[in-house]
Short mmCIF file of C-alpha atoms in Angstrom, two decimals:
data_model
loop_
_atom_site.label_atom_id
_atom_site.label_comp_id
_atom_site.label_asym_id
_atom_site.label_seq_id
_atom_site.Cartn_x
_atom_site.Cartn_y
_atom_site.Cartn_z
CA MET G 26 -122.04 126.63 -22.16
CA GLU G 27 -119.04 126.22 -24.66
CA LYS G 28 -115.42 125.53 -22.70
CA PRO G 29 -112.77 127.99 -23.19
CA ASP G 30 -109.88 126.74 -25.24
CA ASN G 31 -107.31 127.35 -23.12
CA LEU G 32 -109.37 125.58 -20.27
CA LEU G 33 -107.65 123.11 -18.20
CA THR G 34 -109.11 120.15 -16.77
CA ILE G 35 -107.23 118.99 -13.58
CA ALA G 36 -107.99 115.56 -11.49
CA VAL G 37 -106.82 115.47 -7.88
CA THR G 38 -107.03 113.79 -4.80
CA GLY G 39 -106.73 114.10 -1.12
CA LEU G 40 -109.90 116.09 -0.33
CA ASN G 41 -109.72 115.23 3.08
CA ALA G 42 -109.16 118.61 4.69
CA ILE G 43 -109.87 117.37 8.45
CA ASP G 44 -107.53 117.59 11.58
CA SER G 45 -104.82 115.29 9.67
CA PRO G 46 -105.38 116.88 6.14
CA GLY G 47 -104.52 115.89 3.01
CA PRO G 48 -103.01 118.12 0.42
CA GLY G 49 -105.80 118.13 -1.87
CA ILE G 50 -107.24 121.41 -1.42
CA ALA G 51 -104.20 123.29 -0.86
CA VAL G 52 -103.06 122.16 -4.07
CA ILE G 53 -105.83 123.03 -5.55
CA ARG G 54 -105.34 126.59 -4.37
CA GLY G 55 -102.13 126.37 -5.66
CA LEU G 56 -103.72 125.51 -9.28
CA ARG G 57 -106.08 128.03 -9.37
CA GLU G 58 -103.85 130.69 -8.37
CA GLY G 59 -100.90 130.14 -10.61
CA LEU G 60 -102.06 128.79 -13.68
CA HIS G 61 -103.43 131.95 -14.64
CA ARG G 62 -105.62 130.32 -16.93
CA PRO G 63 -109.45 128.60 -16.64
CA VAL G 64 -109.11 125.42 -14.68
CA ARG G 65 -111.83 122.81 -14.28
CA ILE G 66 -111.06 120.88 -11.26
CA ILE G 67 -111.91 116.92 -10.76
CA GLY G 68 -111.84 115.75 -7.34
CA LEU G 69 -111.07 112.48 -6.84
CA SER G 70 -112.24 111.05 -3.71
CA TYR G 71 -112.24 107.94 -1.53
CA GLU G 72 -114.70 108.76 1.57
CA THR G 73 -118.06 110.17 1.33
CA LEU G 74 -117.26 113.31 4.03
CA GLU G 75 -114.36 114.20 2.61
CA PRO G 76 -115.03 118.21 3.04
CA GLY G 77 -113.60 119.33 -0.66
CA ILE G 78 -116.42 117.30 -2.37
CA TYR G 79 -118.81 119.82 -0.91
CA MET G 80 -116.77 122.71 -1.02
CA HIS G 81 -118.02 123.85 -4.41
CA ASP G 82 -115.80 127.08 -5.05
CA VAL G 83 -113.20 124.91 -5.03
CA VAL G 84 -113.94 121.44 -6.42
CA ASP G 85 -116.10 121.30 -9.65
CA LYS G 86 -116.91 117.97 -9.80
CA THR G 87 -116.25 115.20 -7.52
CA TYR G 88 -116.06 111.27 -8.11
CA GLN G 89 -115.20 108.78 -5.93
CA ILE G 90 -112.48 106.29 -6.98
CA PRO G 91 -112.03 102.57 -5.59
CA TYR G 92 -109.37 101.90 -2.15
CA PRO G 93 -106.08 101.25 -3.37
CA ALA G 94 -106.26 97.78 -2.02
CA ALA G 95 -109.01 97.11 -5.37
CA GLY G 96 -105.87 97.27 -7.13
CA SER G 97 -104.85 99.48 -10.13
CA GLU G 98 -107.41 97.67 -13.20
CA ALA G 99 -109.69 98.95 -11.06
CA LEU G 100 -109.12 102.19 -10.69
CA LEU G 101 -108.04 102.33 -14.21
CA ARG G 102 -111.58 101.22 -14.93
CA ARG G 103 -112.80 104.41 -13.44
CA LEU G 104 -110.60 106.79 -14.33
CA GLN G 105 -111.81 106.07 -18.01
CA TYR G 106 -115.30 106.70 -17.18
CA ILE G 107 -114.16 109.69 -15.09
CA HIS G 108 -112.15 110.77 -18.33
CA GLU G 109 -114.55 110.57 -20.81
CA LYS G 110 -117.07 112.45 -19.13
CA GLU G 111 -114.31 115.17 -18.48
CA GLN G 112 -111.44 114.56 -20.63
CA LEU G 113 -108.52 115.28 -17.84
CA GLN G 114 -105.41 115.99 -18.75
CA LEU G 115 -103.46 115.70 -15.87
CA ILE G 116 -104.27 113.90 -12.34
CA ILE G 117 -101.95 114.63 -9.21
CA PRO G 118 -102.15 112.34 -7.11
CA ASN G 119 -101.56 113.22 -3.20
CA PHE G 120 -101.59 110.43 -0.78
CA ASP G 121 -98.93 107.79 -0.56
CA ALA G 122 -101.09 104.98 -0.37
CA GLU G 123 -102.65 105.22 -4.00
CA LEU G 124 -99.19 106.27 -5.92
CA TYR G 125 -98.20 103.24 -6.51
CA ASN G 126 -100.99 102.41 -8.49
CA PHE G 127 -100.83 106.17 -10.03
CA ILE G 128 -97.56 105.36 -10.80
CA ARG G 129 -98.32 101.92 -12.51
CA LEU G 130 -100.99 103.21 -14.31
CA GLY G 131 -98.79 106.03 -15.76
CA PRO G 132 -98.16 104.62 -18.93
CA ALA G 133 -102.41 103.99 -19.64
CA LEU G 134 -102.84 107.61 -18.43
CA LYS G 135 -100.32 108.49 -20.95
CA ASN G 136 -101.60 106.67 -23.68
CA MET G 137 -105.27 108.22 -22.87
CA GLY G 138 -104.19 111.74 -23.16
CA ILE G 139 -103.76 112.30 -19.27
CA ALA G 140 -100.42 113.55 -17.69
CA THR G 141 -99.18 112.79 -14.44
CA PHE G 142 -95.54 113.84 -13.32
CA LEU G 143 -94.69 111.02 -10.26
CA PRO G 144 -91.80 109.11 -9.21
CA SER G 145 -90.56 106.30 -10.78
CA GLN G 146 -91.61 102.80 -9.04
CA GLU G 147 -87.71 102.78 -8.21
CA GLN G 148 -87.54 106.33 -6.64
CA PHE G 149 -90.67 105.78 -4.82
CA ASP G 150 -89.61 102.19 -3.27
CA ALA G 151 -85.79 104.09 -2.17
CA ARG G 152 -87.32 106.46 0.11
CA ASP G 153 -89.69 103.93 1.75
CA LYS G 154 -89.62 104.02 5.81
CA ILE G 155 -88.17 100.60 5.52
CA ASN G 156 -85.29 101.32 2.97
CA LEU G 157 -84.64 104.28 4.22
CA TYR G 158 -81.31 103.72 6.07
CA ARG G 159 -79.66 102.30 3.22
CA PHE G 160 -80.86 104.56 1.08
CA GLY G 161 -79.37 107.44 3.35
CA LYS G 162 -76.28 105.42 3.40
CA LYS G 163 -76.03 104.80 -0.61
CA HIS G 164 -76.48 108.63 -1.22
CA ASN G 165 -74.46 109.99 1.80
CA LEU G 166 -77.31 111.59 3.58
CA LEU G 167 -77.77 111.30 7.49
CA VAL G 168 -80.58 109.37 8.50
CA PRO G 169 -81.04 107.87 11.89
CA LYS G 170 -80.54 104.00 12.15
CA ASP G 171 -83.56 102.29 12.08
CA LYS G 172 -84.17 98.32 12.39
CA ILE G 173 -87.07 96.83 10.97
CA ILE G 174 -88.93 94.03 12.59
CA ASN G 175 -92.07 91.86 12.61
CA SER G 176 -92.72 90.14 15.87
CA PRO G 177 -92.44 92.45 19.09
CA ALA G 178 -89.53 89.61 20.68
CA GLU G 179 -87.54 91.82 18.31
CA LEU G 180 -87.61 94.81 20.41
CA ASN G 181 -84.76 93.45 22.56
CA ALA G 182 -82.25 93.25 19.74
CA CYS G 183 -83.60 97.36 19.18
CA GLU G 184 -82.65 98.17 22.65
CA GLU G 185 -79.51 96.60 22.86
CA ALA G 186 -78.42 98.07 19.32
CA MET G 187 -79.74 101.66 20.02
CA GLY G 188 -81.00 102.11 23.21
CA PHE G 189 -84.16 104.05 24.69
CA PRO G 190 -86.31 106.06 23.63
CA LEU G 191 -86.89 104.45 20.60
CA VAL G 192 -89.47 105.88 17.88
CA VAL G 193 -91.46 103.27 16.96
CA LYS G 194 -93.04 103.66 13.36
CA GLY G 195 -96.19 102.34 11.39
CA LYS G 196 -95.64 101.00 8.08
CA PHE G 197 -97.79 103.87 6.51
CA TYR G 198 -98.31 106.44 9.10
CA ASP G 199 -97.91 106.99 12.31
CA ALA G 200 -94.88 107.10 15.27
CA VAL G 201 -94.50 106.44 18.76
CA VAL G 202 -91.48 107.82 21.14
CA ALA G 203 -91.10 104.90 23.20
CA TYR G 204 -89.16 105.09 26.56
CA THR G 205 -89.50 101.78 27.91
CA LEU G 206 -89.95 98.23 26.45
CA GLU G 207 -93.50 98.05 27.48
CA GLN G 208 -94.40 101.21 26.01
CA ALA G 209 -92.26 99.61 22.84
CA GLN G 210 -94.37 96.64 22.53
CA LYS G 211 -97.67 98.36 22.96
CA ALA G 212 -96.53 100.79 20.28
CA PHE G 213 -95.92 97.65 18.66
CA TYR G 214 -99.10 95.76 19.05
CA LYS G 215 -101.38 99.46 18.09
CA LEU G 216 -99.50 100.23 15.22
CA THR G 217 -99.62 96.65 13.18
CA ALA G 218 -103.32 96.39 13.93
CA LYS G 219 -103.88 99.55 12.26
CA TRP G 220 -101.36 99.72 9.46
CA GLY G 221 -99.73 95.73 9.22
CA PHE G 222 -96.35 94.48 9.36
CA PRO G 223 -93.74 95.33 9.04
CA VAL G 224 -92.47 98.08 12.35
CA ILE G 225 -90.15 100.36 11.33
CA VAL G 226 -88.23 100.92 15.46
CA GLN G 227 -85.76 104.18 14.57
CA GLU G 228 -82.78 105.64 16.37
CA TYR G 229 -84.58 108.43 18.34
CA ILE G 230 -82.99 112.08 17.28
CA ASN G 231 -83.82 114.98 19.56
CA GLY G 232 -83.27 118.33 17.62
CA THR G 233 -85.65 120.32 16.09
CA GLU G 234 -88.37 119.63 13.40
CA ILE G 235 -88.15 121.12 10.03
CA ASN G 236 -89.88 120.40 6.56
CA ILE G 237 -89.08 121.54 3.47
CA ALA G 238 -91.38 121.03 0.52
CA VAL G 239 -89.52 120.06 -2.87
CA LEU G 240 -90.47 119.82 -6.67
CA GLY G 241 -87.66 117.86 -8.70
CA ASP G 242 -87.83 117.74 -12.19
CA GLY G 243 -87.02 114.46 -12.99
CA LYS G 244 -83.56 114.89 -14.28
CA GLY G 245 -81.60 115.85 -10.64
CA ASN G 246 -82.72 119.69 -10.39
CA ALA G 247 -84.95 121.02 -7.91
CA VAL G 248 -87.28 123.50 -9.43
CA SER G 249 -88.37 124.26 -5.71
CA ILE G 250 -87.65 124.22 -2.36
CA ILE G 251 -88.84 125.56 0.38
CA PRO G 252 -88.32 124.77 4.20
CA MET G 253 -90.65 125.19 6.65
CA ARG G 254 -90.87 125.18 10.44
CA LYS G 255 -93.81 124.06 12.69
CA LEU G 256 -94.72 127.17 14.98
CA TYR G 257 -98.04 124.65 16.59
CA ILE G 258 -98.70 121.28 16.18
CA THR G 259 -102.00 119.55 16.87
CA ASP G 260 -101.71 116.13 18.98
CA LYS G 261 -101.59 113.82 15.47
CA GLY G 262 -98.09 116.24 15.59
CA LYS G 263 -99.72 117.69 12.77
CA ALA G 264 -98.52 121.40 11.58
CA TRP G 265 -101.50 123.98 12.44
CA ALA G 266 -99.00 126.58 11.83
CA GLY G 267 -95.65 127.18 10.37
CA ILE G 268 -93.32 129.88 9.00
CA THR G 269 -90.59 129.84 6.05
CA LEU G 270 -87.07 129.58 6.77
CA GLU G 271 -84.01 131.27 5.21
CA ASP G 272 -80.97 128.50 6.29
CA ASP G 273 -78.22 127.49 2.91
CA ALA G 274 -77.92 123.40 4.52
CA LEU G 275 -81.56 123.10 3.97
CA ILE G 276 -81.65 124.33 0.77
CA LYS G 277 -78.76 122.21 0.42
CA ILE G 278 -79.64 119.05 1.99
CA ALA G 279 -82.84 119.19 -0.50
CA GLY G 280 -80.92 119.51 -3.44
CA ASP G 281 -78.79 116.91 -2.60
CA PHE G 282 -81.86 114.46 -2.47
CA VAL G 283 -82.87 115.45 -5.58
CA LYS G 284 -79.63 115.17 -7.49
CA ALA G 285 -78.95 111.72 -5.52
CA THR G 286 -82.73 110.50 -6.71
CA GLN G 287 -83.03 112.18 -9.70
CA TRP G 288 -86.77 112.86 -8.29
CA LYS G 289 -89.22 113.45 -10.29
CA GLY G 290 -92.60 115.25 -8.47
CA GLY G 291 -93.60 117.02 -5.31
CA CYS G 292 -92.18 115.81 -2.09
CA GLU G 293 -91.44 116.90 1.43
CA LEU G 294 -88.03 116.34 3.30
CA GLU G 295 -89.07 115.80 7.50
CA ILE G 296 -85.98 116.91 8.68
CA MET G 297 -84.64 117.27 12.47
CA ARG G 298 -81.77 119.81 13.34
CA THR G 299 -79.96 118.94 15.97
CA LYS G 300 -77.94 120.84 18.89
CA LYS G 301 -74.73 120.46 16.51
CA ASN G 302 -76.56 121.78 13.69
CA GLU G 303 -76.17 118.01 12.36
CA LEU G 304 -79.54 117.96 9.83
CA TYR G 305 -81.07 114.37 10.20
CA ILE G 306 -83.47 113.20 6.84
CA MET G 307 -86.31 111.24 9.34
CA GLU G 308 -88.88 110.56 6.60
CA ILE G 309 -89.21 111.37 3.10
CA ASN G 310 -93.07 111.58 2.30
CA PRO G 311 -93.48 111.31 -1.87
CA ARG G 312 -96.25 113.38 -2.39
CA PHE G 313 -96.49 117.30 -1.67
CA PRO G 314 -97.23 118.01 2.55
CA ALA G 315 -101.07 119.20 3.13
CA TRP G 316 -98.92 122.93 3.86
CA ILE G 317 -98.07 123.04 0.66
CA TYR G 318 -100.15 126.43 -0.28
CA LEU G 319 -97.40 128.35 1.81
CA THR G 320 -94.96 127.98 -1.33
CA ALA G 321 -96.81 129.67 -3.67
CA ALA G 322 -97.71 132.05 -0.77
CA ALA G 323 -93.77 132.93 -0.27
CA GLY G 324 -93.54 133.12 -4.11
CA GLN G 325 -92.77 129.58 -5.00
CA ASN G 326 -96.15 127.73 -6.66
CA GLN G 327 -95.31 124.52 -6.16
CA PRO G 328 -97.98 122.50 -7.24
CA ALA G 329 -98.71 124.68 -10.38
CA ALA G 330 -94.98 124.07 -11.51
CA LEU G 331 -95.81 120.68 -11.15
CA ALA G 332 -98.49 121.34 -13.48
CA LYS G 333 -96.41 122.92 -16.31
CA MET G 334 -93.90 120.38 -16.04
CA ALA G 335 -96.28 117.80 -16.18
CA LEU G 336 -98.23 119.70 -19.11
CA GLY G 337 -94.94 119.83 -21.25
CA GLU G 338 -94.29 123.90 -20.29
CA GLU G 339 -91.35 125.23 -19.70
CA GLN G 340 -91.20 126.18 -15.95
CA PRO G 341 -88.11 128.29 -14.88
CA PHE G 342 -86.05 127.06 -12.14
CA TYR G 343 -87.30 129.23 -8.46
CA THR G 344 -84.30 130.84 -6.64
CA ALA G 345 -86.15 133.23 -3.93
CA TYR G 346 -88.71 132.84 -1.87
CA GLU G 347 -90.06 134.67 1.25
CA VAL G 348 -89.05 133.89 4.41
CA GLY G 349 -90.96 134.87 7.51
CA LYS G 350 -94.45 133.99 5.60
CA ILE G 351 -96.31 131.97 8.19
CA PHE G 352 -99.64 129.73 7.39
CA ILE G 353 -102.02 129.71 10.07
CA ARG G 354 -104.71 126.44 9.70
CA TYR G 355 -108.43 126.92 10.49
CA SER G 356 -111.60 125.36 10.88
CA TRP G 357 -114.93 125.93 9.70
CA ASP G 358 -117.89 124.65 9.89
CA HIS G 359 -118.91 124.24 6.05
CA ILE G 360 -123.06 123.95 4.91
CA THR G 361 -124.34 121.69 3.07
CA ASP G 362 -127.78 119.44 2.60
CA ILE G 363 -128.81 115.75 3.03
CA LYS G 364 -129.20 115.12 -1.18
CA GLU G 365 -125.57 115.93 -1.84
CA PHE G 366 -124.72 113.50 0.72
CA HIS G 367 -126.71 111.26 -0.91
CA GLN G 368 -125.56 111.95 -4.57
CA ILE G 369 -122.15 111.17 -3.53
CA SER G 370 -122.88 108.05 -1.58
CA GLY G 371 -125.14 106.97 -3.58
CA MET G 372 -124.08 107.84 -7.41
CA GLY G 373 -120.15 108.21 -6.74
CA GLU G 374 -120.58 111.47 -8.02
CA LEU G 375 -121.10 115.61 -7.28
CA MET K 17 -68.78 137.55 18.60
CA TYR K 18 -71.82 139.69 16.20
CA LEU K 19 -75.01 139.71 15.60
CA LYS K 20 -75.60 137.37 12.90
CA LYS K 21 -76.47 139.09 9.00
CA ASN K 22 -79.81 137.76 8.62
CA ILE K 23 -81.30 137.99 11.66
CA ALA K 24 -84.37 140.77 11.43
CA THR K 25 -85.11 143.06 13.71
CA SER K 26 -87.43 146.07 14.17
CA GLU K 27 -87.27 149.10 16.52
CA SER K 28 -90.08 148.08 18.58
CA GLY K 29 -88.04 145.06 20.10
CA PHE K 30 -89.08 142.04 17.59
CA ILE K 31 -86.12 140.13 16.76
CA PHE K 32 -86.84 137.08 14.24
CA ASN K 33 -83.86 134.67 13.14
CA PRO K 34 -85.08 133.16 9.71
CA SER K 35 -82.91 130.13 10.46
CA THR K 36 -84.79 128.02 12.91
CA GLY K 37 -88.05 130.27 13.05
CA ASP K 38 -88.29 132.24 16.45
CA SER K 39 -89.07 135.14 17.66
CA TYR K 40 -88.30 136.80 20.27
CA SER K 41 -89.25 140.57 22.08
CA ALA K 42 -86.79 142.31 23.92
CA ASN K 43 -87.02 145.63 26.11
CA PRO K 44 -86.63 148.89 25.16
CA VAL K 45 -82.26 149.09 26.13
CA ALA K 46 -82.43 145.89 24.85
CA ALA K 47 -83.84 146.81 21.32
CA GLU K 48 -81.70 149.36 21.42
CA ILE K 49 -78.56 147.57 22.27
CA VAL K 50 -79.72 145.14 19.45
CA GLN K 51 -80.13 147.54 17.02
CA LEU K 52 -76.77 149.14 17.61
CA LEU K 53 -75.40 145.43 17.11
CA LYS K 54 -76.95 145.31 13.74
CA GLN K 55 -75.57 148.03 12.45
CA GLY K 56 -72.23 146.90 13.02
CA THR K 57 -71.70 148.67 15.91
CA ALA K 58 -68.57 147.81 18.03
CA SER K 59 -69.52 146.23 21.15
CA SER K 60 -67.05 148.69 23.21
CA SER K 61 -69.09 151.81 21.54
CA VAL K 62 -72.52 150.41 22.15
CA LYS K 63 -71.61 150.28 25.94
CA GLU K 64 -70.28 153.67 25.59
CA GLN K 65 -73.26 155.14 24.42
CA ILE K 66 -75.16 153.13 26.80
CA LEU K 67 -73.54 154.66 29.61
CA GLN K 68 -73.70 158.66 28.21
CA LYS K 69 -77.50 157.63 27.85
CA TYR K 70 -78.17 155.80 30.89
CA GLU K 71 -77.74 156.12 34.26
CA VAL K 72 -75.99 152.96 35.17
CA ASP K 73 -72.58 152.23 36.71
CA PRO K 74 -70.22 150.46 34.46
CA PHE K 75 -69.16 147.81 36.64
CA ARG K 76 -73.39 146.54 36.55
CA LEU K 77 -73.35 147.32 32.58
CA GLU K 78 -70.38 144.83 32.50
CA GLN K 79 -72.85 142.52 34.13
CA ASP K 80 -75.66 142.97 32.16
CA TRP K 81 -73.68 142.82 29.31
CA ASP K 82 -72.57 139.49 29.52
CA ASP K 83 -75.74 137.93 30.95
CA PHE K 84 -77.62 139.52 27.72
CA MET K 85 -74.98 138.39 24.82
CA ASN K 86 -75.13 134.13 26.83
CA GLN K 87 -79.04 135.27 26.16
CA LEU K 88 -78.27 135.97 22.49
CA LYS K 89 -76.08 133.23 21.82
CA GLU K 90 -78.16 130.60 23.73
CA ALA K 91 -80.86 131.84 21.30
CA ASN K 92 -78.76 131.11 18.68
CA LEU K 93 -78.15 134.43 17.07
CA LEU K 94 -74.59 135.33 17.50
CA GLY K 95 -72.11 135.02 15.09
CA ASP K 96 -68.10 134.18 15.62
#
């Protein structure tokens, strides 16, 4: 069957629509609804049981790709193979840990005719948890105090500087609120075993957590800003339901962030609003959040807008969105066959 | 003090604060008061209407009014 002339072939990672979900499926949903032309979605997976691999209405074809630790050369070789078969036009990576390689490969991908729309390495590093406090100070953004530690002995100094409770954070993911030195030590060992060194010890800020999905054009403009409050949180701290908010202060802080960093691409700001109405930036995730489809539902389809900008098409800045729009995640037992599992685990593609 | 402009209310007593995402259910009298405040009716006039419509002692109304206003303030629904 011939391909339609206006077919867009877009590769997306983060197909792990599990209890702590990657954003891939939500991104694809946004792309399919918002681009108003035929879209072929190529899934890029790491694990054989990422549900998106088997969701053929959502993902047209999936290829396994090497883990980030294999390095950018191995990833490039695999992408060259996939590109030969699929003629990719755009790749949207959705995991923090893989972004380093994709950013590094940006120029090579461009030479192959594959677009990306990602922050620069400098932008990516500046908002890293390890550099967040310095980043906040530099750009006049309110960020909790922190200390980067490599040994549990340093926890005593953290207690003296910030007092308990403290938030002990892993290098990539996970955070534990510790109320005693023993709890902090336990968290230190647990987090280093899982994510390696260093560990970030952060001042505990009490308040209401708000998340903001942001899309920057790389020139200091925010194309879209959607604030959301979690209405239901899983034991892993993930939103199972959330609602869009209206608050000029939230829009401003996201706009200030984009202006200060010239952020290019999607990101999520994790904000804590204190009782005094101070807005602390707790974390900046350098990619779309898993709840990104809510932006489309609220009237600002960030995945589709990113795709258009990446492909050099005009994308006006969004201003209005629907406040009080709610998402409720649900689980569903998708049924597949052993043949499919064999295909992806044995052949690396499905 | 007044009800914040962006607060959404319904006749059935549903109150939604779009700045925080919080929502509340008000009983019928409270819903009526919130609706009147939302329309910009002055507190004194709302109280007058309540006194005319319901059998309530003015002193008791004042007490309940203060209590209700404190609840609205606590819920971050009132502006200065």
